[in-house]
Amino acid sequence: MPILSLITFLPIIGVILILSIDSKKQELIRVTSLLVSIVVFFISLPLYFNFDARAYEMQFVEKLPWIPSFGINYYVGIDGVSLFLILLTTFITPLSILASWHITKSIKEYMISMLVLETGMIGVFVSLDLFLFYVFWELMLIPMYLLIGIWGGPRRIYAAVKFFLYTMAGSVFMLLAIIALYFLNYRATGEYTFNLLEFYRLNISFAVQFWLFLAFALAFAIKVPMFPFHTWLPDAHVEAPTAGSVILAGVLLKMGTYGFVRFCLPLFPEASHVFIPVISWMAIVGIIYGALVSMAQDDLKKLVAYSSVSHLGFVMLGIFAFNIQGIEGGITQMINHGLSTGALFLIVGMLYERRHTRMIADFGGLTKQIPVFATFFMIVTLSSIGLPGLNGFVGEFLILVGTFKTRILYASLATSGIILAAVYMLWMFQRVMFHEITHEENKTLKDMNKREWAILLPIVVMIFWIGIYPNSFLRKMDASVNHLLKQVGDKANIVSNAQIHNKSEQLQENATPKIDIVPESKTEW
Amino acid sequence: MTNASVMTFNILSILPILVLSGFGMIVLVTDLVSSRKLGDKNYLAYISLLGIIIAAILSRNSVGTTLFSFSESFAIDNYSLFFNFIFLLSTGLTILISHSYIKREEINHGEYYALLLFSTIGMMLMASGADLLNIYIGLEVMSISIYILTGFKRSKLISNEAALKYFLLGAFATGFLLYGIAIIYGTTGSINLKQIACFIEGKGGALDPLLLMGMGLIIIGLGFKVASVPFHAWVPDVYEGAPTSITAFMSVGPKAAAFAAFLRIFMTAFGSTHYEWQKIIFVLAVLTMTLGNVVAIAQTNIKRMLAYSSIAHAGYLLIALVAANNMGVSGTLFYILAYIFMNIGAFAIVIVLSQKGDEFIQINDYAGLGYKRPLLAIAMTLFMLSMAGVPPMAGFVGKFYIFSAAIKSGYVGLAVIGVINSVISVYYYLRITVIMYMKEPTREFTPLTISPLIVAAIVISVIGTLQLGIFPSKFMEIAQHSILSLK
């Protein structure tokens, strides 16, 4: 069964369904889109269960000619890196739709945008043909742009246009780099193709790698966003509707980090090595800067938005540690950030629905009034800080282990980010939830309703699951990440890393035997 | 040149042109003899459409043949046939969007359709011209018809002004072209493109400075028609003043014809000296894209904005010419096809939304359209995103094609300038969607009376824009086959 195509295009079928519904039947539209996204989620589950953790090769592969005259194929498949990002996408989308229940303005167009967005996001993660990838990459811009621009806050137009222009500006250079790769590959092999796996085998001279790396990295760095390309993010997050923020933080930002792992590292290994200091310092500045700016915010949503800059800095640092802990930590942290920050945006949205304000000063003492909500909020806050036993810890720990092994200075600086995170998150929680109730309006707040339970409970379950038993996720990545490292050419590192990795696994009370890496016959570097 | 081919006088090769001329005459005569009033001339539109369809079928029948007739001055090959389809398509769509517009503007004269057909004949002559004079004659036939059509709103000062400007500057530019042809004839002793190519190749590397001058003058003449900077000054005023349906026509048909001639002359006759003219076209391409896009940002009138956008698109097409490889030439063909759909589609919507006397053509008049006219707004969004080069629309594939050609020839810098320009263009195309969806309506939306013909034009354009964007394969192959006869 072409399961990847099914989950990619099922949302589009949902769009056609919704188009046929009269726009006055709002409830029916909501339910239909929710059902579609839930079905997509359930169809995507077999990806996890049937995924062969021992293989590094692409799995669930589908390949059809699309534009033969250019050698463009509809070519999709996943490995241990993309698997979880796809699951994250199919997991977050129904929750976001559920969180949009209160929206009444042009609900039909809204739900259509959400579903098109889901197609675009999944498409980005499954594409193995660079042309196809680029099409999905740009495709998901349009619905997100509409979500921010139509259903957003007061400065929504500014934010939406900025979001679109920034992303577009970065990605057009990537398009040129893709075309350049296409001709490089033709010169080397005599075959016109956009097949990523073919490109992996290319031997590119360093000078060319340097420029191509820059072109790809710009697109991804804007998307992540890395300091100093982050300025679109606070605007987009603050103005977007709750579901928009959740998807933006949960999935869209991951496309940047995913892009580094999938494209920059294996395609341009030498250039990537050269750029380690640059990227790492940008990441570190992002970690500390994001944390400091978060601390100064008096708007909850802005605080969470800037904390994303900090968290994504960790992910980038991990990826550019070039060892298995760093990269696996980075991937895990992508998922964690999607869950925790997604949940934080949902929580801020719930508060906003109740009080129509997001100012920290307008709250205070909510614990007494809404204890269940407070509990959920607490768990999510702690997960975002990285409390052991919750998901955030696993990712950050692995990233720091990976970084320590290569560059102690980077790791020490980054650690300060964790401390700062504890400061701004806990301080925020304290100001919002503890103390006395100072505003009369807060005395009549209602606790969580069933819909909100349904939104937050799955996320909290995942937070605990990853925190307590991370190996159910990590072991699916091992083969792919090891293969990636091999491609990048850090063979010497792998051996020693594997040992330490085993130790770190034992720390997590896991004794799964280490999977043998299938030796690859073709290694160019 | 063999004796046999001198004698060739193949009437069949110009059958589509003859048919169109015939239908043009029929339109003129029926208009004259029929006693019906001004408002009721629908049948003329149908007659013209019939002529176009017949011409298209006749062209279709010739696909695959390569034939030079009339002393090798007239070429029937896949290249000219591809352009025939492009011209017929753009004229056909123009007739569809004109029908209700010229009625509303009370310029419903029979000559309107006849002139459209005549100018199509000129374009077909240009694309088929295998010698410089034929191309020149085609250009004149095309241009003179359009000069008249531009001033078709006789009672409107702005329309008269536009026509006069276009005519004076156009006549001047054609003068340059003719002068260039004369110089080339003087140096090479021939006006036949292939013989010019033979002459230049026979000379080896040394180029006559006079020949270069001739080339330069031809670039000026054709550059005027494709609206490339610095020969673009007429475009905004003429586009704004002309009847909107004619603006739509001008921005696709004549531009396509000029590019057809451009490619044929420079690839066939001057192909071996490409390193000489590439430099000039390079500069023109950069100037054209950049000026078009930057100035378009500042426009408040949608017709003027589309005018500058059409300048910018000419710039992208010039990139393909600079690349001077097969990919670039077939990319030009593909891009022009894509551009017809998205541009005529956009103008169709401008026509539907405007009122008598060209009211409501300010960009701000589109505020709130997304809620009041959701389907029109979606179509307009598609066209705008396509022009901005966002996948999965036709414009994206076209740009991809052209930038690929540039990179293939090693013009990475030009491709970089090209993509920077497309980011700039995103800003003003996006602004239309911002205004349609994210601003509150500022005016009353009167109920629309949309004629089925214009709906058909919009539907065809939407389908074309999506088809070329999502399943472009077939059209790419046709474009690639069409250019084989050029060299």
mmCIF file of N, CA, C and O in Angstrom, chain A residues 424-470:
data_model
loop_
_atom_site.group_PDB
_atom_site.id
_atom_site.type_symbol
_atom_site.label_atom_id
_atom_site.label_comp_id
_atom_site.label_asym_id
_atom_site.label_seq_id
_atom_site.Cartn_x
_atom_site.Cartn_y
_atom_site.Cartn_z
ATOM 1 N N TYR A 424 13.472 31.889 33.137
ATOM 2 C CA TYR A 424 12.339 32.609 32.536
ATOM 3 C C TYR A 424 11.046 31.812 32.566
ATOM 4 O O TYR A 424 9.970 32.362 32.736
ATOM 5 N N MET A 425 11.156 30.481 32.432
ATOM 6 C CA MET A 425 9.926 29.700 32.444
ATOM 7 C C MET A 425 9.293 29.675 33.834
ATOM 8 O O MET A 425 8.103 29.885 34.006
ATOM 9 N N LEU A 426 10.115 29.393 34.829
ATOM 10 C CA LEU A 426 9.558 29.283 36.176
ATOM 11 C C LEU A 426 9.066 30.639 36.668
ATOM 12 O O LEU A 426 8.026 30.741 37.323
ATOM 13 N N TRP A 427 9.815 31.661 36.322
ATOM 14 C CA TRP A 427 9.406 32.991 36.730
ATOM 15 C C TRP A 427 8.051 33.346 36.109
ATOM 16 O O TRP A 427 7.154 33.875 36.747
ATOM 17 N N MET A 428 7.926 33.008 34.817
ATOM 18 C CA MET A 428 6.655 33.237 34.133
ATOM 19 C C MET A 428 5.542 32.447 34.809
ATOM 20 O O MET A 428 4.481 32.986 35.118
ATOM 21 N N PHE A 429 5.837 31.178 35.108
ATOM 22 C CA PHE A 429 4.801 30.332 35.707
ATOM 23 C C PHE A 429 4.370 30.901 37.050
ATOM 24 O O PHE A 429 3.184 30.960 37.373
ATOM 25 N N GLN A 430 5.359 31.348 37.783
ATOM 26 C CA GLN A 430 5.079 31.903 39.101
ATOM 27 C C GLN A 430 4.163 33.126 38.985
ATOM 28 O O GLN A 430 3.161 33.244 39.681
ATOM 29 N N ARG A 431 4.504 34.021 38.060
ATOM 30 C CA ARG A 431 3.729 35.249 37.945
ATOM 31 C C ARG A 431 2.315 34.984 37.450
ATOM 32 O O ARG A 431 1.377 35.687 37.800
ATOM 33 N N VAL A 432 2.173 33.941 36.629
ATOM 34 C CA VAL A 432 0.844 33.683 36.074
ATOM 35 C C VAL A 432 -0.003 32.869 37.037
ATOM 36 O O VAL A 432 -1.185 33.152 37.232
ATOM 37 N N MET A 433 0.609 31.865 37.658
ATOM 38 C CA MET A 433 -0.202 30.882 38.362
ATOM 39 C C MET A 433 -0.218 31.053 39.887
ATOM 40 O O MET A 433 -1.186 30.673 40.537
ATOM 41 N N PHE A 434 0.841 31.588 40.454
ATOM 42 C CA PHE A 434 0.900 31.636 41.919
ATOM 43 C C PHE A 434 0.504 33.007 42.444
ATOM 44 O O PHE A 434 0.008 33.848 41.711
ATOM 45 N N HIS A 435 0.783 33.228 43.701
ATOM 46 C CA HIS A 435 0.422 34.474 44.406
ATOM 47 C C HIS A 435 -1.093 34.607 44.537
ATOM 48 O O HIS A 435 -1.847 33.698 44.226
ATOM 49 N N GLU A 436 -1.492 35.804 44.926
ATOM 50 C CA GLU A 436 -2.921 36.049 45.104
ATOM 51 C C GLU A 436 -3.539 36.465 43.775
ATOM 52 O O GLU A 436 -2.863 36.960 42.885
ATOM 53 N N ILE A 437 -4.827 36.254 43.673
ATOM 54 C CA ILE A 437 -5.519 36.743 42.483
ATOM 55 C C ILE A 437 -5.669 38.255 42.607
ATOM 56 O O ILE A 437 -6.265 38.751 43.571
ATOM 57 N N THR A 438 -5.107 38.975 41.671
ATOM 58 C CA THR A 438 -5.149 40.432 41.764
ATOM 59 C C THR A 438 -6.198 41.030 40.844
ATOM 60 O O THR A 438 -6.587 42.173 41.009
ATOM 61 N N HIS A 439 -6.641 40.255 39.863
ATOM 62 C CA HIS A 439 -7.645 40.792 38.941
ATOM 63 C C HIS A 439 -8.963 40.084 39.196
ATOM 64 O O HIS A 439 -9.017 38.852 39.234
ATOM 65 N N GLU A 440 -10.023 40.875 39.343
ATOM 66 C CA GLU A 440 -11.341 40.313 39.646
ATOM 67 C C GLU A 440 -11.773 39.310 38.584
ATOM 68 O O GLU A 440 -12.355 38.281 38.883
ATOM 69 N N GLU A 441 -11.444 39.618 37.299
ATOM 70 C CA GLU A 441 -11.920 38.760 36.203
ATOM 71 C C GLU A 441 -11.400 37.334 36.368
ATOM 72 O O GLU A 441 -12.053 36.378 35.948
ATOM 73 N N ASN A 442 -10.243 37.199 36.976
ATOM 74 C CA ASN A 442 -9.648 35.880 37.070
ATOM 75 C C ASN A 442 -10.371 34.978 38.060
ATOM 76 O O ASN A 442 -10.140 33.781 38.094
ATOM 77 N N LYS A 443 -11.257 35.585 38.870
ATOM 78 C CA LYS A 443 -11.926 34.764 39.875
ATOM 79 C C LYS A 443 -13.033 33.927 39.282
ATOM 80 O O LYS A 443 -13.536 33.010 39.926
ATOM 81 N N THR A 444 -13.433 34.239 38.062
ATOM 82 C CA THR A 444 -14.553 33.498 37.471
ATOM 83 C C THR A 444 -14.086 32.548 36.381
ATOM 84 O O THR A 444 -14.886 31.999 35.647
ATOM 85 N N LEU A 445 -12.790 32.336 36.268
ATOM 86 C CA LEU A 445 -12.280 31.480 35.199
ATOM 87 C C LEU A 445 -12.783 30.054 35.351
ATOM 88 O O LEU A 445 -12.912 29.540 36.461
ATOM 89 N N LYS A 446 -13.032 29.422 34.214
ATOM 90 C CA LYS A 446 -13.473 28.023 34.246
ATOM 91 C C LYS A 446 -12.268 27.126 33.995
ATOM 92 O O LYS A 446 -11.346 27.477 33.271
ATOM 93 N N ASP A 447 -12.332 25.962 34.592
ATOM 94 C CA ASP A 447 -11.236 25.012 34.386
ATOM 95 C C ASP A 447 -11.391 24.338 33.019
ATOM 96 O O ASP A 447 -12.319 24.624 32.275
ATOM 97 N N MET A 448 -10.503 23.412 32.740
ATOM 98 C CA MET A 448 -10.456 22.819 31.404
ATOM 99 C C MET A 448 -11.759 22.101 31.053
ATOM 100 O O MET A 448 -12.316 21.360 31.853
ATOM 101 N N ASN A 449 -12.197 22.301 29.815
ATOM 102 C CA ASN A 449 -13.349 21.538 29.339
ATOM 103 C C ASN A 449 -12.856 20.284 28.620
ATOM 104 O O ASN A 449 -11.650 20.054 28.486
ATOM 105 N N LYS A 450 -13.813 19.504 28.152
ATOM 106 C CA LYS A 450 -13.440 18.198 27.583
ATOM 107 C C LYS A 450 -12.560 18.355 26.351
ATOM 108 O O LYS A 450 -11.610 17.610 26.138
ATOM 109 N N ARG A 451 -12.882 19.352 25.553
ATOM 110 C CA ARG A 451 -12.111 19.549 24.331
ATOM 111 C C ARG A 451 -10.660 19.854 24.679
ATOM 112 O O ARG A 451 -9.731 19.333 24.064
ATOM 113 N N GLU A 452 -10.480 20.666 25.706
ATOM 114 C CA GLU A 452 -9.120 21.022 26.074
ATOM 115 C C GLU A 452 -8.369 19.829 26.676
ATOM 116 O O GLU A 452 -7.165 19.667 26.461
ATOM 117 N N TRP A 453 -9.112 19.011 27.407
ATOM 118 C CA TRP A 453 -8.512 17.745 27.862
ATOM 119 C C TRP A 453 -8.012 16.944 26.669
ATOM 120 O O TRP A 453 -6.890 16.439 26.654
ATOM 121 N N ALA A 454 -8.902 16.836 25.693
ATOM 122 C CA ALA A 454 -8.557 16.023 24.526
ATOM 123 C C ALA A 454 -7.343 16.581 23.799
ATOM 124 O O ALA A 454 -6.596 15.838 23.161
ATOM 125 N N ILE A 455 -7.143 17.898 23.906
ATOM 126 C CA ILE A 455 -5.987 18.475 23.219
ATOM 127 C C ILE A 455 -4.706 18.198 24.001
ATOM 128 O O ILE A 455 -3.702 17.765 23.445
ATOM 129 N N LEU A 456 -4.750 18.465 25.312
ATOM 130 C CA LEU A 456 -3.499 18.449 26.065
ATOM 131 C C LEU A 456 -3.084 17.059 26.524
ATOM 132 O O LEU A 456 -1.900 16.758 26.638
ATOM 133 N N LEU A 457 -4.083 16.206 26.804
ATOM 134 C CA LEU A 457 -3.726 14.898 27.350
ATOM 135 C C LEU A 457 -2.780 14.107 26.446
ATOM 136 O O LEU A 457 -1.743 13.608 26.927
ATOM 137 N N PRO A 458 -3.079 13.998 25.145
ATOM 138 C CA PRO A 458 -2.144 13.224 24.300
ATOM 139 C C PRO A 458 -0.723 13.783 24.344
ATOM 140 O O PRO A 458 0.252 13.017 24.371
ATOM 141 N N ILE A 459 -0.629 15.117 24.384
ATOM 142 C CA ILE A 459 0.715 15.698 24.394
ATOM 143 C C ILE A 459 1.433 15.329 25.678
ATOM 144 O O ILE A 459 2.617 14.950 25.677
ATOM 145 N N VAL A 460 0.715 15.409 26.803
ATOM 146 C CA VAL A 460 1.360 15.107 28.084
ATOM 147 C C VAL A 460 1.780 13.640 28.134
ATOM 148 O O VAL A 460 2.861 13.310 28.648
ATOM 149 N N VAL A 461 0.947 12.776 27.580
ATOM 150 C CA VAL A 461 1.327 11.361 27.526
ATOM 151 C C VAL A 461 2.643 11.194 26.770
ATOM 152 O O VAL A 461 3.570 10.509 27.221
ATOM 153 N N MET A 462 2.733 11.879 25.644
ATOM 154 C CA MET A 462 3.968 11.784 24.862
ATOM 155 C C MET A 462 5.155 12.361 25.631
ATOM 156 O O MET A 462 6.271 11.839 25.559
ATOM 157 N N ILE A 463 4.911 13.451 26.349
ATOM 158 C CA ILE A 463 5.992 14.072 27.115
ATOM 159 C C ILE A 463 6.582 13.061 28.101
ATOM 160 O O ILE A 463 7.802 12.918 28.237
ATOM 161 N N PHE A 464 5.678 12.341 28.784
ATOM 162 C CA PHE A 464 6.164 11.342 29.744
ATOM 163 C C PHE A 464 6.835 10.169 29.035
ATOM 164 O O PHE A 464 7.867 9.671 29.460
ATOM 165 N N TRP A 465 6.198 9.737 27.954
ATOM 166 C CA TRP A 465 6.712 8.568 27.260
ATOM 167 C C TRP A 465 8.158 8.799 26.809
ATOM 168 O O TRP A 465 9.067 8.011 27.092
ATOM 169 N N ILE A 466 8.379 9.910 26.114
ATOM 170 C CA ILE A 466 9.734 10.176 25.639
ATOM 171 C C ILE A 466 10.683 10.359 26.812
ATOM 172 O O ILE A 466 11.836 9.917 26.791
ATOM 173 N N GLY A 467 10.177 10.984 27.869
ATOM 174 C CA GLY A 467 11.038 11.242 29.023
ATOM 175 C C GLY A 467 11.446 9.973 29.731
ATOM 176 O O GLY A 467 12.590 9.827 30.183
ATOM 177 N N ILE A 468 10.526 9.029 29.824
ATOM 178 C CA ILE A 468 10.808 7.828 30.613
ATOM 179 C C ILE A 468 11.435 6.733 29.769
ATOM 180 O O ILE A 468 12.346 6.038 30.198
ATOM 181 N N TYR A 469 10.945 6.579 28.566
ATOM 182 C CA TYR A 469 11.466 5.484 27.747
ATOM 183 C C TYR A 469 11.885 5.992 26.368
ATOM 184 O O TYR A 469 11.250 5.694 25.354
ATOM 185 N N PRO A 470 12.936 6.791 26.328
ATOM 186 C CA PRO A 470 13.313 7.406 25.052
ATOM 187 C C PRO A 470 13.791 6.398 24.026
ATOM 188 O O PRO A 470 13.800 6.676 22.834
#
